[in-house]
Amino acid sequence: MKLNESYGKLELLIDGNWKRSVSSQTQLIYDPGTGESIGEVPFATTEETNLAVETSQKAFEKWSNVPILERIKYLFKIRSLLEEHRDEIASINTQSHGKTLEESRGEVQRTIENVESAISTAYTLSKGETFDRIAEGIDEFSVKEPLGVFAIICPFNFPLMVPFWFIPYAVVLGDSIVVKPSEIDPVPTAYVVKLIEDKVGLPPGVLNLVHGSKDTVQTLISHKLVKGVTFVGSTPVAKRVYQLAGEHGKRALVNGGAKNSIVIMPDAKIDNAISPIVSSFFGNAGQRCLAGANLITIGDDTRKTVVNKFAKASSELRVGYGLENSTQMGPVVSKKSKERILDYVEKGLSEGAKLASDGRETKVISYPQGFYLGPTIFDQVAEDMTIAKEEIFGPIASVLSYDSLDDAIESINGNTNFGNMACIFTSSGGSASKFRHEVDAGNIGINLGVAQPAAPFPFGGRRESFYGILHAQIDTVDFFTDKKIVISRW
Ligand code: NAD
């Protein structure tokens, strides 16, 4: 599978075999940059999904007994493979998602870093602990055991990186997995899974791939052999997945949506802040769970200065086809998504916000059918407006203004239910420290616009941005294993 005009109907990977689904339910896959279809994704039948789980369980029974130092060697191969195919993977990702090539290259890099982190995790954190002679004649120790089959449910916005927040950790720790990519842009995940399957030689059934949507997810979570689920997606679905996992007694690590605020203090070095702000709000066409959504300025003078500079810099972004090197901002992922975002713009206008920059009519001449929108900035947004509260997930910024940092923090903590990320631009250590302590969000940025945890840190939010206890990336070592305690007297 290489960069292609059509990938045809995607196949399922079950027990080491690529199978054509017998399902009659399918969905077209689009290149968002051209607006043309590039393939079709089948929604796996219940029988196919069940088969993936059952064969995965069989694989687990052998795989979990393979010594960890042997399992690690597969990860080294996966790492080399991703390095070797870096550019190809980035191009396929851009074609399927729409993001720029530079953004896709960044995503591939984050994907590789998660493989590296899983390798180091396996060497270090997967060991148990020993308490010699905890009582007279008694020794006690713990081992971390893999559990079985896990379902990995993914969103559309990072088709490479998000699956790799989980895949390498689960695999190296001795579990087996069934991955379900987003049905909107499943090709990049399918491409990488195929590369691994063809070149790495993992035992059949350790890594499985099924396609589908809601029903597939329900089948996976409710299957008695599935031990747990990782989910990344929107909050309404996240809540449902967490509930379903609870009903079926499954482990769940569930990342939801976001509405991230970025605060600009009057003492911030505003000229240094503009480029990271533009990238936060409009990078990935605003479709990042760590994208800026509300820009909060402190004081009216700060607001005026920031809005002018932000609007000017944003208007200079070259919106275009992601596969062209000159493009600085790609399309949004689908026609439906574009329509949903445009509805929010209408809502903002009807609720009284003012457009400082209007990207609604942005056209890319060579790709008239592409799902393009330009950077759009709303000024004078009140905190009770829909555009200040709900996740839009597109290139729309809402500028709110408060008199003090206290008011801004109160708004961040109270005006939305999300707590994924919050950033502050300031020259004051005191303000930065106050912000870090008082804001209820999982990731805090100081003088930067995207506070993305590197692979050796956990990735997760708070409040309605996250359900569960253990987060993605490194925390999964405890999610994908269970501690068994052994107490012995001789
Ligand atoms: P989505 O919730 O629409 O879909 C996510 C996954 O859930 C897909 O695989 C989809 O097939 C499946 N799904 C859809 N409806 C379902 C249902 N009713 N029951 C069970 N499964 C269902 O999300 P999306 O649009 O693909 O991704 C964007 C969202 O993901 C945004 O809200 C974004 O903030 C969030 N996100 C969060 C993080 C994070 O770390 N917090 C990271 C990336 C994306």
Coordinates of C-alpha atoms and ligand atoms in Angstrom, one line a residue:
M1 CA 0.0 0.0 0.0
K2 CA 1.7 3.2 -1.2
L3 CA 0.4 6.8 -1.7
N4 CA -2.4 5.9 -4.1
E5 CA -5.4 7.4 -5.9
S6 CA -7.5 4.6 -4.5
Y7 CA -6.8 2.1 -1.7
G8 CA -9.9 0.1 -2.7
K9 CA -11.8 -1.6 0.0
L10 CA -9.6 -1.9 3.1
E11 CA -9.1 -5.3 4.7
L12 CA -9.2 -6.6 8.2
L13 CA -6.2 -8.2 9.9
I14 CA -7.2 -11.2 11.9
D15 CA -4.8 -13.8 13.2
G16 CA -2.1 -12.7 10.8
N17 CA -4.3 -12.9 7.7
W18 CA -5.7 -10.0 5.7
K19 CA -9.3 -10.7 5.1
R20 CA -11.9 -8.9 2.9
S21 CA -14.9 -8.2 5.2
V22 CA -18.2 -9.7 4.1
S23 CA -19.9 -6.7 5.6
S24 CA -22.3 -4.8 3.3
Q25 CA -21.9 -1.7 5.4
T26 CA -19.1 0.5 4.1
Q27 CA -18.1 4.1 4.0
L28 CA -16.2 6.1 1.5
I29 CA -12.8 7.5 2.6
Y30 CA -11.8 10.9 1.2
D31 CA -8.7 12.9 0.6
P32 CA -9.8 16.1 2.3
G33 CA -7.4 18.2 0.2
T34 CA -9.1 17.2 -3.1
G35 CA -12.5 16.2 -1.8
E36 CA -12.2 13.0 -3.8
S37 CA -12.8 9.5 -2.6
I38 CA -9.6 7.4 -2.1
G39 CA -11.1 4.2 -0.9
E40 CA -13.8 2.5 1.1
V41 CA -13.8 1.2 4.7
P42 CA -16.0 -1.8 5.7
F43 CA -17.7 -1.9 9.0
A44 CA -16.7 -5.3 10.3
T45 CA -19.5 -7.7 11.1
T46 CA -20.0 -8.9 14.7
E47 CA -18.6 -12.3 13.7
E48 CA -15.5 -10.8 12.2
T49 CA -14.9 -8.7 15.3
N50 CA -15.5 -11.6 17.6
L51 CA -13.1 -13.7 15.6
A52 CA -10.4 -11.0 15.9
V53 CA -10.8 -11.1 19.7
E54 CA -10.9 -14.9 20.0
T55 CA -7.8 -15.4 17.8
S56 CA -6.1 -12.6 19.6
Q57 CA -6.7 -14.4 22.9
K58 CA -5.1 -17.5 21.5
A59 CA -2.1 -15.5 20.4
F60 CA -1.9 -13.9 23.9
E61 CA -1.6 -17.3 25.6
K62 CA 1.8 -17.9 23.7
W63 CA 2.9 -14.3 23.4
S64 CA 2.7 -13.6 27.2
N65 CA 5.1 -16.4 27.8
V66 CA 7.7 -15.0 25.4
P67 CA 10.5 -13.5 27.5
I68 CA 10.3 -9.7 27.5
L69 CA 13.8 -9.3 26.1
E70 CA 12.6 -11.2 23.1
R71 CA 9.5 -9.1 22.8
I72 CA 11.6 -5.9 22.9
K73 CA 13.4 -7.0 19.8
Y74 CA 10.2 -6.7 17.8
L75 CA 9.9 -3.1 18.9
F76 CA 13.4 -2.3 17.7
K77 CA 12.4 -3.7 14.3
I78 CA 9.2 -1.6 14.4
R79 CA 11.3 1.5 15.2
S80 CA 13.6 0.9 12.3
L81 CA 10.7 0.3 10.0
L82 CA 9.0 3.5 10.9
E83 CA 12.4 5.4 10.4
E84 CA 12.9 3.8 7.1
H85 CA 9.4 4.6 5.8
R86 CA 9.1 8.0 7.5
D87 CA 8.4 10.1 4.4
E88 CA 6.1 7.6 2.8
I89 CA 4.1 7.3 6.1
A90 CA 3.9 11.1 6.4
S91 CA 2.6 11.5 2.9
I92 CA -0.1 8.9 3.3
N93 CA -1.1 10.6 6.6
T94 CA -1.3 14.0 4.9
Q95 CA -3.4 12.6 2.0
S96 CA -5.8 10.9 4.4
H97 CA -6.1 13.6 7.1
G98 CA -5.3 16.8 5.3
K99 CA -2.7 18.1 7.7
T100 CA 0.5 19.6 6.2
L101 CA 3.5 17.4 5.4
E102 CA 5.5 19.1 8.2
E103 CA 2.7 18.3 10.6
S104 CA 2.6 14.7 9.4
R105 CA 6.4 14.4 9.8
G106 CA 6.0 15.7 13.4
E107 CA 3.3 13.1 14.0
V108 CA 5.6 10.3 12.7
Q109 CA 8.3 11.5 15.0
R110 CA 6.0 11.3 18.0
T111 CA 5.0 7.9 16.9
I112 CA 8.6 6.7 16.8
E113 CA 9.2 8.3 20.2
N114 CA 6.4 6.2 21.7
V115 CA 8.1 3.0 20.4
E116 CA 11.4 4.2 22.0
S117 CA 9.6 5.0 25.2
A118 CA 7.9 1.6 25.2
I119 CA 11.3 0.0 24.8
S120 CA 12.8 1.8 27.7
T121 CA 9.6 1.2 29.8
A122 CA 9.9 -2.5 29.1
Y123 CA 13.5 -2.5 30.3
T124 CA 12.8 -0.6 33.4
L125 CA 9.3 -0.1 34.6
S126 CA 7.9 -3.6 33.9
K127 CA 10.0 -5.2 36.6
G128 CA 8.4 -6.2 39.9
E129 CA 9.6 -5.4 43.4
T130 CA 11.0 -7.5 46.2
F131 CA 10.8 -7.1 49.9
D132 CA 13.3 -9.5 51.4
R133 CA 12.3 -10.9 54.8
I134 CA 9.2 -8.7 55.2
A135 CA 8.5 -10.8 58.3
E136 CA 10.5 -13.5 60.1
G137 CA 11.1 -16.2 57.4
I138 CA 8.9 -14.5 54.9
D139 CA 9.8 -12.8 51.6
E140 CA 7.3 -10.9 49.4
F141 CA 7.6 -9.9 45.8
S142 CA 5.4 -8.5 43.0
V143 CA 5.4 -9.3 39.3
K144 CA 3.6 -7.3 36.6
E145 CA 1.7 -9.7 34.4
P146 CA 0.1 -9.0 31.1
L147 CA -3.7 -9.5 31.1
G148 CA -4.9 -10.5 27.7
V149 CA -6.7 -8.8 24.8
F150 CA -7.1 -5.1 24.7
A151 CA -9.2 -3.0 22.3
I152 CA -7.6 0.2 21.0
I153 CA -10.2 2.7 19.7
C154 CA -8.8 5.7 17.9
P155 CA -10.0 9.2 16.7
F156 CA -9.4 10.7 13.3
N157 CA -7.1 13.5 14.2
F158 CA -3.8 11.6 14.8
P159 CA -4.1 8.4 12.9
L160 CA -0.5 7.4 13.6
M161 CA 0.4 8.9 16.9
V162 CA -2.7 8.0 19.0
P163 CA -2.7 4.3 18.2
F164 CA 1.0 4.3 19.1
W165 CA 0.2 5.8 22.6
F166 CA -0.8 2.2 23.2
I167 CA 0.3 -0.4 20.6
P168 CA 4.0 -0.6 21.4
Y169 CA 3.4 -0.7 25.2
A170 CA 0.7 -3.4 25.0
V171 CA 2.7 -5.5 22.6
V172 CA 6.0 -5.3 24.5
L173 CA 4.3 -6.0 27.9
G174 CA 2.9 -9.3 26.5
D175 CA -0.7 -8.4 25.7
S176 CA -2.4 -8.8 22.4
I177 CA -4.6 -6.1 20.8
V178 CA -7.4 -5.4 18.4
V179 CA -7.0 -1.9 16.9
K180 CA -9.9 0.0 15.5
P181 CA -8.9 3.2 13.7
S182 CA -11.3 6.1 12.9
E183 CA -13.6 5.2 10.0
I184 CA -13.0 8.7 8.6
D185 CA -9.3 8.3 7.9
P186 CA -8.2 4.7 8.5
V187 CA -5.6 4.4 5.8
P188 CA -2.5 5.6 7.8
T189 CA -3.1 3.2 10.7
A190 CA -3.8 0.4 8.2
Y191 CA -0.7 1.2 6.3
V192 CA 1.6 1.0 9.4
V193 CA -0.1 -2.1 10.7
K194 CA 0.5 -3.7 7.2
L195 CA 4.2 -2.7 7.3
I196 CA 4.6 -4.2 10.7
E197 CA 2.7 -7.4 9.7
D198 CA 4.8 -7.8 6.5
K199 CA 8.2 -6.9 7.9
V200 CA 8.4 -7.5 11.6
G201 CA 7.2 -11.0 12.0
L202 CA 5.1 -10.6 15.1
P203 CA 3.4 -13.9 15.9
P204 CA -0.1 -14.0 14.2
G205 CA -2.9 -12.6 16.3
V206 CA -0.8 -10.4 18.5
L207 CA -1.7 -7.3 16.5
N208 CA -5.2 -7.3 14.8
L209 CA -7.0 -4.6 12.9
V210 CA -10.7 -4.2 12.5
H211 CA -12.6 -1.4 10.9
G212 CA -16.0 0.0 11.8
S213 CA -17.7 2.4 14.2
K214 CA -20.1 2.4 17.1
D215 CA -21.2 -1.2 16.7
T216 CA -17.7 -2.5 16.4
V217 CA -16.7 -0.7 19.5
Q218 CA -19.6 -2.1 21.4
T219 CA -18.9 -5.6 20.3
L220 CA -15.2 -5.3 21.3
I221 CA -15.9 -3.8 24.8
S222 CA -18.7 -6.3 25.6
H223 CA -16.7 -9.4 24.4
K224 CA -15.9 -11.5 27.5
L225 CA -12.3 -12.1 26.4
V226 CA -11.5 -8.4 26.1
K227 CA -9.7 -7.3 29.3
G228 CA -9.8 -3.6 28.7
V229 CA -10.2 -0.7 26.3
T230 CA -8.3 2.4 25.4
F231 CA -10.3 5.1 23.8
V232 CA -9.5 8.5 22.4
G233 CA -12.2 10.7 20.9
S234 CA -15.0 13.2 21.7
T235 CA -16.5 13.6 25.1
P236 CA -20.0 12.3 24.4
V237 CA -18.6 9.1 23.0
A238 CA -15.9 8.9 25.7
K239 CA -18.6 8.9 28.4
R240 CA -20.5 6.2 26.6
V241 CA -17.4 4.0 26.2
Y242 CA -16.4 4.5 29.9
Q243 CA -20.0 3.5 31.0
L244 CA -20.0 0.5 28.7
A245 CA -16.6 -0.6 30.0
G246 CA -17.9 -0.3 33.6
E247 CA -21.0 -2.3 32.8
H248 CA -18.8 -5.1 31.5
G249 CA -16.2 -4.9 34.2
K250 CA -13.4 -3.8 31.9
R251 CA -10.4 -1.7 32.5
A252 CA -10.8 1.6 30.6
L253 CA -8.4 4.5 29.7
V254 CA -10.6 7.1 28.1
N255 CA -9.4 10.4 26.7
G256 CA -12.2 12.8 25.7
G257 CA -12.6 16.2 24.0
A258 CA -11.2 19.6 24.9
K259 CA -11.7 23.3 24.9
N260 CA -8.2 24.7 25.7
S261 CA -7.6 28.3 26.9
I262 CA -4.5 30.3 26.3
V263 CA -4.0 33.4 28.6
I264 CA -2.0 36.4 27.5
M265 CA -0.9 38.6 30.4
P266 CA -0.1 42.3 29.9
D267 CA 3.5 41.5 30.8
A268 CA 3.8 38.8 28.1
K269 CA 6.4 39.3 25.3
I270 CA 3.5 39.5 22.8
D271 CA 5.6 39.4 19.7
N272 CA 7.2 36.1 20.8
A273 CA 3.7 34.8 21.6
I274 CA 2.1 35.3 18.3
S275 CA 3.7 32.5 16.3
P276 CA 3.1 29.8 19.0
I277 CA -0.5 31.0 19.3
V278 CA -1.1 30.9 15.5
S279 CA 0.3 27.4 15.5
S280 CA -1.8 26.3 18.5
F281 CA -5.1 27.6 17.1
F282 CA -4.6 26.8 13.5
G283 CA -2.0 23.9 13.3
N284 CA -3.6 20.7 12.2
A285 CA -6.4 23.1 11.1
G286 CA -7.4 23.4 14.7
Q287 CA -8.1 19.6 15.0
R288 CA -5.8 18.8 17.9
C289 CA -7.0 17.9 21.4
L290 CA -4.2 20.3 22.5
A291 CA -5.3 23.1 20.1
G292 CA -6.0 26.5 21.5
A293 CA -9.7 27.3 21.4
N294 CA -10.2 30.3 23.8
L295 CA -7.7 33.0 23.7
I296 CA -8.0 35.0 27.0
T297 CA -6.4 38.4 27.2
I298 CA -6.0 40.3 30.5
G299 CA -6.9 43.9 30.1
D300 CA -8.4 45.7 27.1
D301 CA -5.1 47.1 25.8
T302 CA -3.7 43.6 25.7
R303 CA -6.8 42.3 23.8
K304 CA -6.5 45.0 21.1
T305 CA -2.8 44.5 20.6
V306 CA -3.1 40.7 20.5
V307 CA -6.1 40.5 18.3
N308 CA -4.5 42.8 15.7
K309 CA -1.2 40.9 15.6
F310 CA -2.9 37.5 15.8
A311 CA -5.3 38.3 12.9
K312 CA -2.5 39.7 10.8
A313 CA -0.2 36.6 11.3
S314 CA -3.1 34.2 10.7
S315 CA -4.1 35.9 7.5
E316 CA -0.6 35.3 6.2
L317 CA -0.9 31.5 6.6
R318 CA -0.9 29.7 3.2
V319 CA -4.0 27.5 3.2
G320 CA -3.7 24.7 0.7
Y321 CA -3.2 21.1 -0.2
G322 CA -1.2 19.4 2.5
L323 CA 0.9 17.4 0.0
E324 CA 2.3 20.7 -1.4
N325 CA 5.4 21.7 0.5
S326 CA 4.4 25.4 0.5
T327 CA 1.2 24.7 2.4
Q328 CA 1.1 26.0 6.0
M329 CA -2.5 25.0 6.9
G330 CA -4.5 22.1 5.3
P331 CA -8.2 21.4 5.0
V332 CA -10.4 20.0 7.8
V333 CA -11.0 16.3 7.7
S334 CA -14.4 16.0 6.1
K335 CA -17.3 17.9 4.5
K336 CA -19.4 17.0 7.5
S337 CA -16.8 18.5 9.8
K338 CA -16.6 21.7 7.7
E339 CA -20.3 22.1 7.9
R340 CA -20.4 21.6 11.6
I341 CA -17.6 24.2 12.1
L342 CA -19.5 26.7 9.8
D343 CA -22.6 26.2 12.0
Y344 CA -20.5 27.3 15.0
V345 CA -19.4 30.4 13.1
E346 CA -23.0 31.2 12.5
K347 CA -23.8 30.6 16.1
G348 CA -21.0 32.9 17.2
L349 CA -22.3 35.7 15.0
S350 CA -25.9 35.2 16.1
E351 CA -24.8 35.4 19.7
G352 CA -23.1 38.7 19.1
A353 CA -19.3 37.9 18.7
K354 CA -17.4 39.9 16.1
L355 CA -15.2 38.4 13.4
A356 CA -11.6 39.8 13.5
S357 CA -10.7 37.3 10.8
D358 CA -13.1 35.4 8.6
G359 CA -12.0 32.1 6.9
R360 CA -15.4 31.0 5.7
E361 CA -14.8 31.8 2.1
T362 CA -11.3 30.5 1.8
K363 CA -10.8 28.7 -1.5
V364 CA -7.9 26.8 -2.9
I365 CA -8.1 27.3 -6.6
S366 CA -6.5 24.0 -7.7
Y367 CA -8.7 22.0 -5.3
P368 CA -12.2 23.5 -5.5
Q369 CA -13.8 20.4 -3.9
G370 CA -11.4 20.2 -0.9
F371 CA -12.7 20.8 2.6
Y372 CA -11.0 24.1 3.2
L373 CA -11.6 26.8 5.8
G374 CA -9.3 29.7 6.7
P375 CA -8.2 30.8 10.1
T376 CA -11.2 32.5 11.8
I377 CA -11.0 34.7 14.8
F378 CA -13.9 35.9 16.9
D379 CA -13.3 38.9 19.0
Q380 CA -15.4 40.2 21.9
V381 CA -16.6 36.7 22.9
A382 CA -18.6 36.5 26.1
E383 CA -18.1 33.5 28.3
D384 CA -21.8 32.4 28.0
M385 CA -21.6 32.1 24.2
T386 CA -21.7 28.7 22.7
I387 CA -18.4 29.3 20.9
A388 CA -16.7 29.9 24.3
K389 CA -18.0 26.7 25.9
E390 CA -18.3 23.9 23.3
E391 CA -15.5 22.1 21.5
I392 CA -15.5 23.2 17.8
F393 CA -12.5 21.2 16.7
G394 CA -11.6 23.4 13.7
P395 CA -9.7 26.6 12.9
I396 CA -11.8 28.9 15.0
A397 CA -10.4 31.1 17.8
S398 CA -12.6 32.8 20.4
V399 CA -11.0 35.8 22.1
L400 CA -12.3 36.6 25.6
S401 CA -11.0 39.4 27.8
Y402 CA -10.9 39.6 31.6
D403 CA -9.5 42.2 34.0
S404 CA -7.4 39.9 36.1
L405 CA -5.7 36.5 36.1
D406 CA -8.0 35.4 38.9
D407 CA -11.0 36.0 36.7
A408 CA -9.3 34.2 33.8
I409 CA -8.6 31.1 36.0
E410 CA -12.1 31.1 37.3
S411 CA -13.4 31.1 33.8
I412 CA -11.0 28.3 32.7
N413 CA -12.1 26.2 35.6
G414 CA -15.8 27.0 35.5
N415 CA -16.9 28.0 32.1
T416 CA -16.2 24.7 30.3
N417 CA -16.3 21.2 31.5
F418 CA -13.0 20.3 29.8
G419 CA -9.6 20.2 31.4
N420 CA -7.1 19.0 28.8
M421 CA -4.7 21.9 28.5
A422 CA -4.2 25.5 29.5
C423 CA -1.3 27.8 28.6
I424 CA -0.2 31.2 29.9
F425 CA 2.1 33.7 28.3
T426 CA 3.8 36.0 30.9
S427 CA 7.1 37.4 32.1
S428 CA 6.1 36.9 35.7
G429 CA 7.2 33.8 37.5
G430 CA 4.5 34.5 40.1
S431 CA 1.7 34.5 37.5
A432 CA 3.0 31.4 35.9
S433 CA 3.2 29.6 39.3
K434 CA -0.3 30.7 40.3
F435 CA -1.6 29.5 36.9
R436 CA 0.1 26.2 37.3
H437 CA -1.3 25.6 40.7
E438 CA -4.8 26.8 40.3
V439 CA -5.8 25.7 36.8
D440 CA -7.7 22.4 36.7
A441 CA -6.2 20.9 33.6
G442 CA -4.0 17.9 32.9
N443 CA -1.4 19.8 30.8
I444 CA -0.1 23.3 31.5
G445 CA 2.0 25.3 29.1
I446 CA 4.1 28.3 30.2
N447 CA 5.1 30.6 27.3
L448 CA 4.2 28.0 24.7
G449 CA 1.0 27.2 22.8
V450 CA 0.8 23.4 22.8
A451 CA 1.7 21.6 26.0
Q452 CA 2.2 18.2 24.6
P453 CA 3.7 15.6 27.0
A454 CA 6.6 13.8 25.5
A455 CA 6.3 10.0 25.3
P456 CA 8.0 9.3 28.6
F457 CA 5.3 11.3 30.4
P458 CA 1.6 10.4 30.8
F459 CA -0.8 12.0 28.3
G460 CA -4.3 12.8 29.7
G461 CA -6.6 15.5 30.8
R462 CA -9.0 16.2 33.6
R463 CA -12.7 16.7 34.1
E464 CA -14.6 15.7 31.0
S465 CA -11.4 15.4 29.0
F466 CA -10.6 12.2 30.7
Y467 CA -12.2 9.2 32.3
G468 CA -10.2 6.6 34.2
I469 CA -7.0 6.7 36.3
L470 CA -4.0 5.8 34.2
H471 CA -3.2 7.9 31.3
A472 CA -1.8 7.2 27.8
Q473 CA 1.9 6.7 26.9
I474 CA 4.1 5.7 29.8
D475 CA 1.3 5.2 32.3
T476 CA 0.0 2.3 30.2
V477 CA 2.6 0.1 31.8
D478 CA 0.3 -0.2 34.7
F479 CA -2.8 -0.3 32.5
F480 CA -1.7 -3.2 30.4
T481 CA -0.3 -5.2 33.3
D482 CA -1.6 -6.3 36.7
K483 CA 0.5 -6.8 39.8
K484 CA 0.6 -10.2 41.3
I485 CA 1.9 -10.5 44.8
V486 CA 3.8 -13.5 45.9
I487 CA 4.5 -14.2 49.6
S488 CA 6.7 -17.1 50.5
R489 CA 7.9 -18.8 53.6
W490 CA 10.5 -21.5 53.4
Ligands
NAD1 P1 -15.3 10.5 17.9 O1 -15.7 10.4 19.3 O2 -16.3 10.8 16.9 O3 -14.7 9.0 17.4 C1 -13.7 8.4 18.1 C2 -13.8 6.9 17.9 O4 -15.1 6.4 18.5 C3 -13.9 6.4 16.5 O5 -13.1 5.3 16.3 C4 -15.3 6.1 16.2 O6 -15.5 5.1 15.3 C5 -15.8 5.7 17.6 N1 -17.2 5.9 17.8 C6 -18.0 6.9 17.3 N2 -19.2 6.9 17.8 C7 -19.2 5.9 18.8 C8 -20.2 5.4 19.7 N3 -21.4 6.0 19.8 N4 -19.9 4.4 20.5 C9 -18.7 3.9 20.5 N5 -17.7 4.3 19.6 C10 -18.0 5.3 18.8 O7 -14.0 11.4 17.8 P2 -13.2 11.9 16.5 O8 -14.1 13.0 15.8 O9 -12.7 10.8 15.7 O10 -12.0 12.7 17.1 C11 -12.0 14.0 17.6 C12 -12.2 14.1 19.1 O11 -11.2 13.4 19.8 C13 -12.2 15.5 19.6 O12 -13.2 15.6 20.5 C14 -10.8 15.6 20.3 O13 -10.7 16.5 21.3 C15 -10.7 14.2 20.8 N6 -9.3 13.8 21.0 C16 -8.9 13.8 22.3 C17 -7.6 13.5 22.6 C18 -7.1 13.5 24.1 O14 -6.0 13.0 24.3 N7 -7.9 13.9 25.0 C19 -6.7 13.2 21.6 C20 -7.1 13.3 20.3 C21 -8.4 13.6 20.0

